[in-house]
CSV table of C-alpha atoms in Angstrom, one decimal:
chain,number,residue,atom,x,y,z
A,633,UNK,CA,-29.7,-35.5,76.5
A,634,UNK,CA,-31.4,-35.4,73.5
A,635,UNK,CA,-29.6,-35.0,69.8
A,636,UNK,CA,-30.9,-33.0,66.9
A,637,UNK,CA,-32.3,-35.4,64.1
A,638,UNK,CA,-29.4,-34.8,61.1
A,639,UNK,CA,-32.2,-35.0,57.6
A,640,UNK,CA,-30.2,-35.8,54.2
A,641,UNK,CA,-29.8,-33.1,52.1
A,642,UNK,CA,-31.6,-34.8,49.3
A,643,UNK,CA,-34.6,-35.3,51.6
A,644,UNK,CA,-34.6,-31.3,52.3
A,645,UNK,CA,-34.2,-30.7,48.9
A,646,UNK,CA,-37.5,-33.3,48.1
A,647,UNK,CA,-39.5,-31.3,50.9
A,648,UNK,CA,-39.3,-27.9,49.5
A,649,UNK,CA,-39.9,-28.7,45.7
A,650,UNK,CA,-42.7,-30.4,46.9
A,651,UNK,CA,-43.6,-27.7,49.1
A,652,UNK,CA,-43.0,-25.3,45.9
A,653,UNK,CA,-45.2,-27.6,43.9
A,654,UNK,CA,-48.1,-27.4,45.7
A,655,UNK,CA,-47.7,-23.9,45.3
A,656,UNK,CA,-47.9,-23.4,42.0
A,657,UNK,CA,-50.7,-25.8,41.6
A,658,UNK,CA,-53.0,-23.7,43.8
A,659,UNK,CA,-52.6,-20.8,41.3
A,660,UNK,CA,-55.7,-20.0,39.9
A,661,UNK,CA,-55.7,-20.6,36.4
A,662,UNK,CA,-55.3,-18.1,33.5
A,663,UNK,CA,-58.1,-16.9,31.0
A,664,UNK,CA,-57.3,-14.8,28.3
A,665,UNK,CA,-60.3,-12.8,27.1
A,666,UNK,CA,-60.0,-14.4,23.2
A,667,UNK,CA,-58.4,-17.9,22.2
A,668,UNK,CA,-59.3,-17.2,18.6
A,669,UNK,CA,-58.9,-13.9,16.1
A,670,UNK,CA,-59.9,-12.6,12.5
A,671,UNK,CA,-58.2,-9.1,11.5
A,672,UNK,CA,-57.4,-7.6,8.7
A,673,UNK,CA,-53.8,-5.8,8.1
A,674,UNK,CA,-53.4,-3.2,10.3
A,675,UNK,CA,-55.8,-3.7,12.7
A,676,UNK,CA,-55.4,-3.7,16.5
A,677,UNK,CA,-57.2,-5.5,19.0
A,678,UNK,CA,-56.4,-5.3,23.3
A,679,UNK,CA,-55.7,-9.0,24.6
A,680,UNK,CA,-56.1,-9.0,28.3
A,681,UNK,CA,-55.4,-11.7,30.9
A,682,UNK,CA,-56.9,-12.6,34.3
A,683,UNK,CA,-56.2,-14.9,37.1
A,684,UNK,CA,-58.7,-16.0,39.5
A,685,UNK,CA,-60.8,-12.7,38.3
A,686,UNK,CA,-58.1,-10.4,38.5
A,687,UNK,CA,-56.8,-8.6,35.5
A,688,UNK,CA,-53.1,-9.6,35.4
A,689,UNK,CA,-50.6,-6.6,34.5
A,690,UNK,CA,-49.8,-6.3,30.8
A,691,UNK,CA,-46.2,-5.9,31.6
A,692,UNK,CA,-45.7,-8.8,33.8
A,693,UNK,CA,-46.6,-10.9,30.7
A,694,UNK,CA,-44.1,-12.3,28.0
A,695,UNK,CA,-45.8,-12.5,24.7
A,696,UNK,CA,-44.4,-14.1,21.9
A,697,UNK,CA,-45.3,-14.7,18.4
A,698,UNK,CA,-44.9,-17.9,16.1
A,699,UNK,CA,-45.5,-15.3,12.9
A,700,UNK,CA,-44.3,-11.9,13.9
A,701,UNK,CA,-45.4,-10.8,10.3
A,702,UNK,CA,-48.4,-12.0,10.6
A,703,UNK,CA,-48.8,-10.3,14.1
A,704,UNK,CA,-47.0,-9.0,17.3
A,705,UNK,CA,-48.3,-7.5,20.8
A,706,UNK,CA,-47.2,-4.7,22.6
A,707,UNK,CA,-46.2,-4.5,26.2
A,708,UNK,CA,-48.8,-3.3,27.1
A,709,UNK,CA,-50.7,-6.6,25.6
A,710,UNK,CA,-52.3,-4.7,22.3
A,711,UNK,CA,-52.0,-7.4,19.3
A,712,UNK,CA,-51.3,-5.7,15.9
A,713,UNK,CA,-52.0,-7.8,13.1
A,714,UNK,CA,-50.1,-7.5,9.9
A,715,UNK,CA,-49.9,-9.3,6.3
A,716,UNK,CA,-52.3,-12.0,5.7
A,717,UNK,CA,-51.1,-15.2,7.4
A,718,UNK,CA,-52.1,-17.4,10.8
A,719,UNK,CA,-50.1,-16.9,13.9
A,720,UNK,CA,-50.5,-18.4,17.5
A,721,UNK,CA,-49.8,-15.3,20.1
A,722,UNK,CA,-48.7,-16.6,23.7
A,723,UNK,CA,-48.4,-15.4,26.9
A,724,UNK,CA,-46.5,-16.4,30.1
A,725,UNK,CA,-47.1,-15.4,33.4
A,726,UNK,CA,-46.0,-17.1,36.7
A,727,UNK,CA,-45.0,-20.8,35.0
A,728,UNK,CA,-48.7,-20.6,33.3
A,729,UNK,CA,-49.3,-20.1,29.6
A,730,UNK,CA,-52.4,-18.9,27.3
A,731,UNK,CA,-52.9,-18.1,23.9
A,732,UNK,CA,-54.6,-16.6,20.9
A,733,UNK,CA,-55.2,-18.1,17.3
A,734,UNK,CA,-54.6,-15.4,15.1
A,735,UNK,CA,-55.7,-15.3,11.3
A,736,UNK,CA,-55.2,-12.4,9.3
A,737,UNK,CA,-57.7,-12.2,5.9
A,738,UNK,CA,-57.9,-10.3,2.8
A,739,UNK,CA,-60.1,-7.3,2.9
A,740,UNK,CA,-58.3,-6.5,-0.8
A,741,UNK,CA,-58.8,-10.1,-2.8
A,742,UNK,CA,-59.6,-8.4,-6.6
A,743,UNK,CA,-56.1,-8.9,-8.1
A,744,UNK,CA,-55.1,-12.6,-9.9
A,745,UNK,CA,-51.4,-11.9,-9.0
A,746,UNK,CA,-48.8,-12.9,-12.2
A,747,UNK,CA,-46.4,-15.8,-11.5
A,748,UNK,CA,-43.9,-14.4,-10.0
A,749,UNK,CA,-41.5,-17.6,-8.9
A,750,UNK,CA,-38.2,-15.9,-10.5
A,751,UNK,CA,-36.4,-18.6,-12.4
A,752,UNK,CA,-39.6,-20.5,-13.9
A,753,UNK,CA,-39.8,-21.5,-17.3
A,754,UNK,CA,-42.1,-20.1,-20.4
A,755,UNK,CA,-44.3,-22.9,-20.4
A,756,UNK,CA,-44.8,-22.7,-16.8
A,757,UNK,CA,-46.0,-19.2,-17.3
A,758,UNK,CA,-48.0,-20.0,-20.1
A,759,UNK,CA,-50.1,-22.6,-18.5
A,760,UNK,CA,-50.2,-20.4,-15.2
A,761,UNK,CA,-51.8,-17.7,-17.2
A,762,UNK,CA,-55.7,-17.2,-17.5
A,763,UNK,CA,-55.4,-13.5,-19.1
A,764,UNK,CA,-55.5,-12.4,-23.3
A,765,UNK,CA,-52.7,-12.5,-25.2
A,766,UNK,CA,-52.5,-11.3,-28.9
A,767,UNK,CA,-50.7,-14.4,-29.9
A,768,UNK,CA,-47.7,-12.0,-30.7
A,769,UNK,CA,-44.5,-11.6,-28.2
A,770,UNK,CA,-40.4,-11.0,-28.8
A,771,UNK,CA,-38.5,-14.5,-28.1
A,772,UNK,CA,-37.2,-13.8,-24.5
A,773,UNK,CA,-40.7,-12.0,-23.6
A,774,UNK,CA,-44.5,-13.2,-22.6
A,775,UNK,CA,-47.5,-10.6,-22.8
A,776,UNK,CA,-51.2,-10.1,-21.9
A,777,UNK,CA,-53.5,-8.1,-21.1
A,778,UNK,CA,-57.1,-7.8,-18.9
A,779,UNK,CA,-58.9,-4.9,-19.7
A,780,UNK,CA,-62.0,-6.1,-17.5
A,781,UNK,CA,-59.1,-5.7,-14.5
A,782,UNK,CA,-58.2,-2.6,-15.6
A,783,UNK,CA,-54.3,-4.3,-16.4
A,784,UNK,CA,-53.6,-2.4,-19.9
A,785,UNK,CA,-50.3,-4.7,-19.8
A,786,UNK,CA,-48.6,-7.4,-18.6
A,787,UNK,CA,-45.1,-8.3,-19.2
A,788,UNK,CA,-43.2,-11.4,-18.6
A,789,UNK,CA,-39.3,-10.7,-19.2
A,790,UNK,CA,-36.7,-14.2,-19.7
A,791,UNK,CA,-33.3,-14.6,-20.0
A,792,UNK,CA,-32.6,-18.3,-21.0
A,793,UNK,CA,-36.0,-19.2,-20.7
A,794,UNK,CA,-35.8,-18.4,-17.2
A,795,UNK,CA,-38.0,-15.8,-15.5
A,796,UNK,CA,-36.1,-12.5,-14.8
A,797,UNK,CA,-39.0,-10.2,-14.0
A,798,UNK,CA,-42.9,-9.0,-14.5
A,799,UNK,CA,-44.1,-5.6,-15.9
A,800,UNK,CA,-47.5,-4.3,-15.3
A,801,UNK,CA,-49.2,-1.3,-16.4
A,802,UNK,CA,-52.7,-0.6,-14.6
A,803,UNK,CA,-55.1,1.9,-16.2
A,804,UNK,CA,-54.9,5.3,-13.7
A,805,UNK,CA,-57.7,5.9,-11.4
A,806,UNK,CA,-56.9,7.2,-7.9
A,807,UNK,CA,-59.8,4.5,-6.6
A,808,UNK,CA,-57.1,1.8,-8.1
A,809,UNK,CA,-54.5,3.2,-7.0
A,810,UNK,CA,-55.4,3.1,-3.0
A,811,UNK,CA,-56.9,-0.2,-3.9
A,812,UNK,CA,-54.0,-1.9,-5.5
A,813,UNK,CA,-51.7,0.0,-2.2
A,814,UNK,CA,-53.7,-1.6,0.0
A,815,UNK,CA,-53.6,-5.2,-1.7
A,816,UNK,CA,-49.9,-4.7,-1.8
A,817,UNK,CA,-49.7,-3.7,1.9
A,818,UNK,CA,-52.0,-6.5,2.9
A,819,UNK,CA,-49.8,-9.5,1.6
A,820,UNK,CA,-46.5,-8.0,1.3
A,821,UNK,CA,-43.7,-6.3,3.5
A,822,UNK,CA,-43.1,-2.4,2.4
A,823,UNK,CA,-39.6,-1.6,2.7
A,824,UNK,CA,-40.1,2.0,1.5
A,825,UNK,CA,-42.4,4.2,0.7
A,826,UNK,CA,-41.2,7.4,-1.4
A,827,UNK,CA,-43.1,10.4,-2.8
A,828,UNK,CA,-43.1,8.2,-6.1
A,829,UNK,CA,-42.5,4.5,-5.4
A,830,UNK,CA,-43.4,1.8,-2.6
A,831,UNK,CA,-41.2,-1.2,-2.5
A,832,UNK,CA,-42.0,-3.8,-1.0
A,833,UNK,CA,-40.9,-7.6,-0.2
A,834,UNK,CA,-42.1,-11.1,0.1
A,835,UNK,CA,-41.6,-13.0,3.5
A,836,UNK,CA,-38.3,-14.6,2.1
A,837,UNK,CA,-37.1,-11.7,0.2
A,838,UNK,CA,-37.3,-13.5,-3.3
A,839,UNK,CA,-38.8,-10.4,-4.4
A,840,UNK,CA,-38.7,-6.7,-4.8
A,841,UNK,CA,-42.4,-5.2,-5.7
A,842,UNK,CA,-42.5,-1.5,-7.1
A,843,UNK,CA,-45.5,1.1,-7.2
A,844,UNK,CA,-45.5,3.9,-8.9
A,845,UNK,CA,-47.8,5.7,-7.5
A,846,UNK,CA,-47.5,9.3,-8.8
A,847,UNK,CA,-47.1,8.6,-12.6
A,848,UNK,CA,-47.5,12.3,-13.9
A,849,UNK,CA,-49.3,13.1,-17.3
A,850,UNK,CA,-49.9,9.1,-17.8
A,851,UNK,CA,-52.9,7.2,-18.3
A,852,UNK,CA,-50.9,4.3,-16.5
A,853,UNK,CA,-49.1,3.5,-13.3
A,854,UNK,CA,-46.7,0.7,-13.5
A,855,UNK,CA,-46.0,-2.2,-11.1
A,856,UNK,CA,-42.6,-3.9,-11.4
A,857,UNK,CA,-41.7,-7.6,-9.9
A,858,UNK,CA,-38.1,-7.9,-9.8
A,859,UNK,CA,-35.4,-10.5,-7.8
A,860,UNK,CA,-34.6,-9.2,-4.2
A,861,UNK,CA,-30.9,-7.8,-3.7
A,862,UNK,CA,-30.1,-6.9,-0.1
A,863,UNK,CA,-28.4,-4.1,-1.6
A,864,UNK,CA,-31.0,-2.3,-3.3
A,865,UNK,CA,-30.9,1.2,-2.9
A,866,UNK,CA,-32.9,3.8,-3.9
């Protein structure tokens, strides 16, 4: 009489992960069709992936983002790039992994941005600043001017000798206007954008930004930098 052969349960449980193992090893590999990527805001660009020269469904791959500002991807595996940063997109299918370097550049570089680190000093201003001055400001106030830039004014306001906020006044042109927009868009996070005013934010919400944009019957259209609140309204 012959007797069935009683395995361990830790030896079956050996045999099939190494069974499984096998397995996966004798997936073909994935290829993404770009490991490296130079947009500009707003643009989009399809990422597709194949296995062993098959395109693998968008859907069936997870895609994540280490700078979602910088850019995200769709379902359906179209990467949109946003404000100016580096991001590494990845995807997983089947336990396998592939991914895209992403850099987003300035198209929009014309603008020396003001210091706009709320809380620094007068002095720190004053050595950050490259633009004329008339040698003339109130005590809690700093002020210059670029006419080459087209900035008619530029405002530093202090409380305590501690930054509070910057005023600009840009000489109106609609070909600045879109420009400056644009500029805005590229680096920044619009939270709203009204008939009169675009607001937007840094990444860490330090900072509010306003446009005007539709300053009637003036030869200027301000640009305000102001603290973030999470409350402001409009």
């Amino acid at each position: 009489m012959f007797h069935a052969i009683r395995r361990p349960f830790s030896f079956l449980l050996l045999l099939l992960l190494a069974v499984s193992g096998c397995k996966k090893e004798d997936l073909p590999q994935l290829e993404i069709n770009r490991s490296e990527l130079g947009l500009y805001y707003d643009d989009r660009f399809q990422l597709t992936v194949k296995q062993g020269g098959q395109t693998v469904p968008a859907e069936s791959i997870q895609w994540t983002s280490t700078d979602e500002m910088t850019g995200t991807v769709d379902f359906d595996g179209m990467l949109r790039a946003g404000i100016i940063g580096s991001t590494v997109i990845t995807g997983v299918y089947q336990g396998q992994t592939v991914s895209c370097s992403v850099t987003v550049m300035p198209r929009y570089d014309f603008l020396h941005e003001p210091l706009v680190i709320m809380g620094s000093t007068m002095q720190q201003v004053q050595e950050y600043e490259t633009r004329k001055t008339d040698g003339y400001s109130p005590s809690d106030w700093l002020e210059y001017y670029d006419y080459a830039a087209d900035i008619l004014y530029l405002g530093y306001r202090f409380e305590e000798d501690k930054l509070k906020g910057v005023f600009l006044q840009y000489r109106e042109t609609p070909e600045l206007r879109e420009k400056l927009i644009n500029f805005y868009k590229e680096r920044y996070v619009c939270e709203q954008a009204g008939f009169h005013t675009v607001i937007f934010a840094d990444r860490d919400k330090t900072i509010h930004i306003e446009v005007e944009v539709n300053a009637s019957n003036s030869p200027s259209f301000p640009v305000s930098y102001l603290p973030y609140y999470p409350s402001f309204v409009y």
